[in-house]
Amino acid sequence: MHTQIGIVGAGPAGLLLSHLLHLAGIDSVVVERQSRAHVEARIRAGVLEQGTVDVLRESGVGERMLREGLVHDGIELAFRGEKHRIRFPELTDGKRITVYGQHEVVRDLIAARLAAGGPIEFETEDLSVHGVQSDRPLIRYVKGGVQHEISCDFLAGCDGFHGVCRQAIPAGLMQVFEKVYPFSWLGILADAPPTQDELIYSNHDRGFALYSMRSPEVTRLYLQCDPADDIANWPDARIWDELHQRLEGGDGWRFREGRITQKGITAMRSFVSAPMRHGRLFLAGDAAHIVPPTGAKGMNLAVADVRRLARALDTFYASGRTEALDTYSDLCLKRVWKAQRFSWWMTSMLHRVEGATPFEREIQLAELDYVTSSEAGARTIAENYVGLPFD
C-alpha cells in the first residue's frame, strides 16, 4: 500500500492530523498497536486550551465537546488555608478553558475518521518504521498473522513517549533534554458530582493536591506522593482523608466523596527531543515532548504540533514549497519550551519539596501570594493557562 502520509499512533495527535489532512484532500493511514476499545478508554488529560477548542470546532469535530464540555472562567490557587481565584476572561481578552476528557476527544476523532472512510489499522504487532531519511519511508506491521507494508511520502510519529518512531532516528541526530521530578501524582476518578465549578490547585504542608472534574457526574482528584510509593499502600479511606486535609480550608467548603473507579500513580517528568524532524519523519505530541501535568499542556501541545504540520503539508502538496516543513521543528519547539517553562514553574510553586529549607518554603509561599495579589502576576498564569497563540 502507498499513502501520502503514514501516521503511527491513534492518540489525539495522530487522529487529529489524519482528520486535518483529510479536510485538505491529503491521504493518510493511521497505524496503532492497541485495539480501538483500548484507545478510546485511555483516561488522560482533560483541560483544553482555547486554541485547542477552536481547532476542534473549526475542523468539524467539536459538536459533542461544545455540548458536553465544562467551560471554566478561572482556577483557584489554595495556600495557607485560603483560596484565591485567577479570572481568565478579563486577563486574556475573553479566553477560557474547557474540561473535556482526552478519551472523549479520541472517540470523536475516531468516529469522524471512520465516517469519512479514513483507514485506521488497530491491533497491529511488530510495528516498525524504516527509511526515515529516504524519499520513500515505510511502516511495517503484522495484523492477523499477515505482514503488511505501507510506503509513504512522509511519516508522522504520533506514537507517544515509548513509541517506535523516535527510536528509529539514527544515533547522534537527536538531542534530548530531560528533568525527572522527585515526586509523583496519585490520581483517582470517582463517581461523585463535582462540588466546585473550577479546578483548585492546593499548596499544602502535607503536599500538593488538585481538585478537578471530568463531567457533571465524575470527579478527578490528585495527590502528591513519593515516586517509589505503591498504589497498594493507598486504600480508598486513606486517599479521601488526605484529600480532605489538603484541599479543605477554613471557609467551610467540603467536597463529595464517591466510589473510586480508577486510581494510579504517575511519574512527573519534563522531556524534549530536538529536532522534531528527521528526513521524512516528523515527530508530534508525546513522541517529541512530555510536560508535567501541572500546567495542563500535554494534549494541547500535540494539537498545536499537528495543526502546524497539517498546514505545512497542505502547502507542500499545493505548491511544492517546503519552507513550512523546513521550519516545523523550530517553530513547534519555541512553543514547547514556553509550555515547559510554565509547567516547571507551576510545578515548582505548588509542590512540597523534600528537604526544602524554611527560607525556600517561605519563598514558595511568597510567589503564590504575589501571583494572586498582583494583576501582572495573575495575568502571567492566565495567559499561559488558557494557551499561548498557536501561530
mmCIF file of C-alpha atoms in Angstrom, residues 93-325:
data_model
loop_
_atom_site.group_PDB
_atom_site.id
_atom_site.type_symbol
_atom_site.label_atom_id
_atom_site.label_comp_id
_atom_site.label_asym_id
_atom_site.label_seq_id
_atom_site.Cartn_x
_atom_site.Cartn_y
_atom_site.Cartn_z
ATOM 1 C CA ASP A 93 -9.287 39.140 26.200
ATOM 2 C CA GLY A 94 -12.093 36.688 26.855
ATOM 3 C CA LYS A 95 -10.287 33.344 26.563
ATOM 4 C CA ARG A 96 -11.390 30.364 28.635
ATOM 5 C CA ILE A 97 -10.613 26.672 29.087
ATOM 6 C CA THR A 98 -12.877 23.672 28.538
ATOM 7 C CA VAL A 99 -12.793 20.492 30.604
ATOM 8 C CA TYR A 100 -13.435 17.597 28.220
ATOM 9 C CA GLY A 101 -11.590 14.308 28.591
ATOM 10 C CA GLN A 102 -8.854 13.325 26.149
ATOM 11 C CA HIS A 103 -10.553 9.956 25.654
ATOM 12 C CA GLU A 104 -13.694 11.819 24.576
ATOM 13 C CA VAL A 105 -11.671 13.778 22.001
ATOM 14 C CA VAL A 106 -10.236 10.474 20.745
ATOM 15 C CA ARG A 107 -13.710 8.960 20.427
ATOM 16 C CA ASP A 108 -14.919 11.955 18.436
ATOM 17 C CA LEU A 109 -11.916 11.814 16.102
ATOM 18 C CA ILE A 110 -12.169 8.058 15.522
ATOM 19 C CA ALA A 111 -15.855 8.429 14.688
ATOM 20 C CA ALA A 112 -15.077 11.247 12.249
ATOM 21 C CA ARG A 113 -12.277 9.336 10.509
ATOM 22 C CA LEU A 114 -14.280 6.136 10.146
ATOM 23 C CA ALA A 115 -17.347 8.043 8.917
ATOM 24 C CA ALA A 116 -15.166 9.587 6.199
ATOM 25 C CA GLY A 117 -13.698 6.213 5.264
ATOM 26 C CA GLY A 118 -10.307 7.054 6.733
ATOM 27 C CA PRO A 119 -8.213 3.908 7.291
ATOM 28 C CA ILE A 120 -7.166 3.207 10.885
ATOM 29 C CA GLU A 121 -5.274 -0.036 11.453
ATOM 30 C CA PHE A 122 -5.847 -1.105 15.069
ATOM 31 C CA GLU A 123 -4.332 -4.118 16.879
ATOM 32 C CA THR A 124 -1.083 -4.354 14.946
ATOM 33 C CA GLU A 125 2.008 -6.300 16.000
ATOM 34 C CA ASP A 126 5.729 -5.977 15.290
ATOM 35 C CA LEU A 127 5.188 -2.346 14.293
ATOM 36 C CA SER A 128 8.290 -0.610 12.922
ATOM 37 C CA VAL A 129 9.314 2.273 10.654
ATOM 38 C CA HIS A 130 12.155 2.298 8.133
ATOM 39 C CA GLY A 131 13.960 4.631 5.767
ATOM 40 C CA VAL A 132 13.158 7.850 7.591
ATOM 41 C CA GLN A 133 15.999 9.582 5.705
ATOM 42 C CA SER A 134 14.921 8.188 2.320
ATOM 43 C CA ASP A 135 12.421 9.519 -0.218
ATOM 44 C CA ARG A 136 10.031 6.632 0.495
ATOM 45 C CA PRO A 137 9.831 5.768 4.218
ATOM 46 C CA LEU A 138 7.997 2.608 5.259
ATOM 47 C CA ILE A 139 5.700 1.377 8.022
ATOM 48 C CA ARG A 140 5.753 -2.372 8.598
ATOM 49 C CA TYR A 141 3.464 -4.361 10.865
ATOM 50 C CA VAL A 142 1.724 -7.690 11.295
ATOM 51 C CA LYS A 143 -2.053 -7.971 11.553
ATOM 52 C CA GLY A 144 -3.995 -11.193 11.666
ATOM 53 C CA GLY A 145 -0.770 -13.103 11.084
ATOM 54 C CA VAL A 146 -0.149 -11.261 7.793
ATOM 55 C CA GLN A 147 2.822 -8.951 7.172
ATOM 56 C CA HIS A 148 1.861 -5.502 5.870
ATOM 57 C CA GLU A 149 3.989 -2.701 4.452
ATOM 58 C CA ILE A 150 2.935 0.896 3.786
ATOM 59 C CA SER A 151 5.152 3.210 1.789
ATOM 60 C CA CYS A 152 4.532 6.933 2.143
ATOM 61 C CA ASP A 153 5.799 10.348 1.150
ATOM 62 C CA PHE A 154 6.181 11.424 4.781
ATOM 63 C CA LEU A 155 5.971 9.773 8.198
ATOM 64 C CA ALA A 156 4.299 11.324 11.249
ATOM 65 C CA GLY A 157 5.438 9.871 14.564
ATOM 66 C CA CYS A 158 2.487 10.383 16.901
ATOM 67 C CA ASP A 159 3.075 7.225 18.916
ATOM 68 C CA GLY A 160 3.953 8.677 22.292
ATOM 69 C CA PHE A 161 6.982 8.633 24.548
ATOM 70 C CA HIS A 162 7.536 4.864 24.281
ATOM 71 C CA GLY A 163 6.760 4.599 20.558
ATOM 72 C CA VAL A 164 8.929 3.268 17.746
ATOM 73 C CA CYS A 165 9.274 6.431 15.677
ATOM 74 C CA ARG A 166 11.698 8.347 17.857
ATOM 75 C CA GLN A 167 13.695 5.141 18.306
ATOM 76 C CA ALA A 168 14.155 4.955 14.520
ATOM 77 C CA ILE A 169 16.162 8.182 14.435
ATOM 78 C CA PRO A 170 19.873 7.442 13.843
ATOM 79 C CA ALA A 171 22.133 7.907 16.848
ATOM 80 C CA GLY A 172 23.744 11.314 17.084
ATOM 81 C CA LEU A 173 20.989 13.162 15.213
ATOM 82 C CA MET A 174 18.837 13.896 18.257
ATOM 83 C CA GLN A 175 19.401 15.945 21.381
ATOM 84 C CA VAL A 176 17.436 15.045 24.493
ATOM 85 C CA PHE A 177 16.575 17.375 27.389
ATOM 86 C CA GLU A 178 15.041 15.777 30.468
ATOM 87 C CA LYS A 179 14.161 16.512 34.079
ATOM 88 C CA VAL A 180 12.695 13.945 36.474
ATOM 89 C CA TYR A 181 10.873 15.447 39.453
ATOM 90 C CA PRO A 182 11.311 13.994 42.969
ATOM 91 C CA PHE A 183 7.576 13.358 43.413
ATOM 92 C CA SER A 184 4.649 11.731 41.610
ATOM 93 C CA TRP A 185 0.888 12.191 41.371
ATOM 94 C CA LEU A 186 -1.616 9.717 42.733
ATOM 95 C CA GLY A 187 -4.742 10.249 40.651
ATOM 96 C CA ILE A 188 -8.276 8.954 41.100
ATOM 97 C CA LEU A 189 -11.577 9.038 39.229
ATOM 98 C CA ALA A 190 -14.652 9.000 41.466
ATOM 99 C CA ASP A 191 -18.363 8.706 40.797
ATOM 100 C CA ALA A 192 -19.155 11.946 42.571
ATOM 101 C CA PRO A 193 -20.778 15.094 41.140
ATOM 102 C CA PRO A 194 -18.309 17.999 41.414
ATOM 103 C CA THR A 195 -18.961 20.379 44.297
ATOM 104 C CA GLN A 196 -16.738 23.052 42.771
ATOM 105 C CA ASP A 197 -17.150 24.765 39.395
ATOM 106 C CA GLU A 198 -13.420 25.208 38.746
ATOM 107 C CA LEU A 199 -10.110 23.481 39.408
ATOM 108 C CA ILE A 200 -8.379 24.009 42.750
ATOM 109 C CA TYR A 201 -4.575 23.785 42.939
ATOM 110 C CA SER A 202 -3.535 23.438 46.564
ATOM 111 C CA ASN A 203 -0.090 24.014 48.074
ATOM 112 C CA HIS A 204 -0.284 22.343 51.486
ATOM 113 C CA ASP A 205 2.272 21.454 54.125
ATOM 114 C CA ARG A 206 1.386 17.792 53.560
ATOM 115 C CA GLY A 207 1.948 18.127 49.812
ATOM 116 C CA PHE A 208 0.207 19.268 46.648
ATOM 117 C CA ALA A 209 -3.384 18.345 45.776
ATOM 118 C CA LEU A 210 -5.621 19.110 42.772
ATOM 119 C CA TYR A 211 -9.398 19.110 42.651
ATOM 120 C CA SER A 212 -10.675 18.619 39.113
ATOM 121 C CA MET A 213 -13.567 17.028 37.242
ATOM 122 C CA ARG A 214 -14.316 15.085 34.068
ATOM 123 C CA SER A 215 -18.087 15.518 33.738
ATOM 124 C CA PRO A 216 -21.125 16.614 35.767
ATOM 125 C CA GLU A 217 -21.060 13.144 37.367
ATOM 126 C CA VAL A 218 -17.338 12.357 37.690
ATOM 127 C CA THR A 219 -14.660 13.995 39.845
ATOM 128 C CA ARG A 220 -10.914 13.785 39.113
ATOM 129 C CA LEU A 221 -8.505 14.346 42.032
ATOM 130 C CA TYR A 222 -4.739 14.155 42.533
ATOM 131 C CA LEU A 223 -2.326 13.923 45.448
ATOM 132 C CA GLN A 224 1.421 14.463 45.506
ATOM 133 C CA CYS A 225 3.136 11.273 46.632
ATOM 134 C CA ASP A 226 6.544 9.596 46.714
ATOM 135 C CA PRO A 227 7.707 8.243 43.332
ATOM 136 C CA ALA A 228 8.618 4.943 44.970
ATOM 137 C CA ASP A 229 5.191 4.550 46.575
ATOM 138 C CA ASP A 230 2.935 1.605 45.729
ATOM 139 C CA ILE A 231 -0.739 2.160 44.947
ATOM 140 C CA ALA A 232 -1.466 -0.807 47.243
ATOM 141 C CA ASN A 233 -0.426 1.438 50.146
ATOM 142 C CA TRP A 234 -3.322 3.774 49.368
ATOM 143 C CA PRO A 235 -6.702 2.270 50.314
ATOM 144 C CA ASP A 236 -9.688 4.445 49.495
ATOM 145 C CA ALA A 237 -10.133 5.689 53.052
ATOM 146 C CA ARG A 238 -6.546 6.963 53.207
ATOM 147 C CA ILE A 239 -6.915 8.742 49.862
ATOM 148 C CA TRP A 240 -10.086 10.548 50.921
ATOM 149 C CA ASP A 241 -8.623 11.519 54.289
ATOM 150 C CA GLU A 242 -5.521 13.005 52.672
ATOM 151 C CA LEU A 243 -7.550 14.882 50.055
ATOM 152 C CA HIS A 244 -9.803 16.414 52.700
ATOM 153 C CA GLN A 245 -6.799 17.614 54.675
ATOM 154 C CA ARG A 246 -5.022 19.138 51.692
ATOM 155 C CA LEU A 247 -7.978 20.699 49.854
ATOM 156 C CA GLU A 248 -10.393 21.925 52.507
ATOM 157 C CA GLY A 249 -9.591 25.134 54.351
ATOM 158 C CA GLY A 250 -11.394 27.317 56.815
ATOM 159 C CA ASP A 251 -14.167 28.544 54.524
ATOM 160 C CA GLY A 252 -16.490 25.614 55.202
ATOM 161 C CA TRP A 253 -16.269 24.168 51.682
ATOM 162 C CA ARG A 254 -16.385 20.365 51.525
ATOM 163 C CA PHE A 255 -16.254 18.100 48.506
ATOM 164 C CA ARG A 256 -18.298 14.970 47.889
ATOM 165 C CA GLU A 257 -16.790 11.523 48.082
ATOM 166 C CA GLY A 258 -17.882 8.698 45.795
ATOM 167 C CA ARG A 259 -16.998 5.269 44.504
ATOM 168 C CA ILE A 260 -13.392 5.316 43.232
ATOM 169 C CA THR A 261 -13.398 3.731 39.776
ATOM 170 C CA GLN A 262 -9.747 4.241 38.874
ATOM 171 C CA LYS A 263 -6.528 5.057 40.700
ATOM 172 C CA GLY A 264 -2.872 5.051 39.804
ATOM 173 C CA ILE A 265 0.467 6.767 40.319
ATOM 174 C CA THR A 266 2.004 8.872 37.543
ATOM 175 C CA ALA A 267 5.656 9.917 37.399
ATOM 176 C CA MET A 268 6.432 13.592 36.860
ATOM 177 C CA ARG A 269 8.941 14.454 34.148
ATOM 178 C CA SER A 270 9.857 17.036 31.560
ATOM 179 C CA PHE A 271 11.268 15.766 28.270
ATOM 180 C CA VAL A 272 12.116 17.360 24.913
ATOM 181 C CA SER A 273 13.616 15.688 21.856
ATOM 182 C CA ALA A 274 15.114 18.048 19.302
ATOM 183 C CA PRO A 275 14.817 18.499 16.432
ATOM 184 C CA MET A 276 11.282 17.267 15.773
ATOM 185 C CA ARG A 277 12.047 16.456 12.134
ATOM 186 C CA HIS A 278 14.471 13.860 10.753
ATOM 187 C CA GLY A 279 14.409 13.488 6.991
ATOM 188 C CA ARG A 280 10.868 12.461 6.055
ATOM 189 C CA LEU A 281 9.879 11.753 9.680
ATOM 190 C CA PHE A 282 8.060 14.404 11.722
ATOM 191 C CA LEU A 283 7.521 13.866 15.451
ATOM 192 C CA ALA A 284 4.457 15.308 17.167
ATOM 193 C CA GLY A 285 2.959 15.271 20.650
ATOM 194 C CA ASP A 286 4.357 12.972 23.331
ATOM 195 C CA ALA A 287 6.739 11.358 20.837
ATOM 196 C CA ALA A 288 8.699 14.621 20.939
ATOM 197 C CA HIS A 289 7.943 16.159 24.317
ATOM 198 C CA ILE A 290 6.470 15.423 27.747
ATOM 199 C CA VAL A 291 5.411 18.036 30.304
ATOM 200 C CA PRO A 292 4.398 17.534 33.935
ATOM 201 C CA PRO A 293 0.586 17.700 34.134
ATOM 202 C CA THR A 294 0.557 20.677 36.493
ATOM 203 C CA GLY A 295 0.247 23.170 33.641
ATOM 204 C CA ALA A 296 -2.319 21.107 31.648
ATOM 205 C CA LYS A 297 -0.294 21.379 28.444
ATOM 206 C CA GLY A 298 0.291 17.836 27.117
ATOM 207 C CA MET A 299 -2.594 17.311 24.684
ATOM 208 C CA ASN A 300 -2.707 20.995 23.830
ATOM 209 C CA LEU A 301 0.901 20.908 22.633
ATOM 210 C CA ALA A 302 0.063 17.877 20.491
ATOM 211 C CA VAL A 303 -2.819 19.755 18.861
ATOM 212 C CA ALA A 304 -0.580 22.754 18.169
ATOM 213 C CA ASP A 305 2.054 20.450 16.611
ATOM 214 C CA VAL A 306 -0.268 18.648 14.212
ATOM 215 C CA ARG A 307 -2.118 21.801 13.236
ATOM 216 C CA ARG A 308 1.193 23.278 12.122
ATOM 217 C CA LEU A 309 2.254 20.044 10.414
ATOM 218 C CA ALA A 310 -1.045 19.686 8.550
ATOM 219 C CA ARG A 311 -0.756 23.242 7.223
ATOM 220 C CA ALA A 312 2.854 22.677 6.179
ATOM 221 C CA LEU A 313 1.941 19.505 4.292
ATOM 222 C CA ASP A 314 -1.014 21.244 2.658
ATOM 223 C CA THR A 315 1.322 23.982 1.406
ATOM 224 C CA PHE A 316 3.774 21.382 0.101
ATOM 225 C CA TYR A 317 1.195 19.405 -1.865
ATOM 226 C CA ALA A 318 -0.497 22.543 -3.170
ATOM 227 C CA SER A 319 2.614 24.398 -4.327
ATOM 228 C CA GLY A 320 5.705 22.222 -3.823
ATOM 229 C CA ARG A 321 7.087 24.773 -1.375
ATOM 230 C CA THR A 322 8.995 23.314 1.581
ATOM 231 C CA GLU A 323 9.555 26.359 3.794
ATOM 232 C CA ALA A 324 6.786 25.433 6.246
ATOM 233 C CA LEU A 325 8.072 21.864 6.510
#
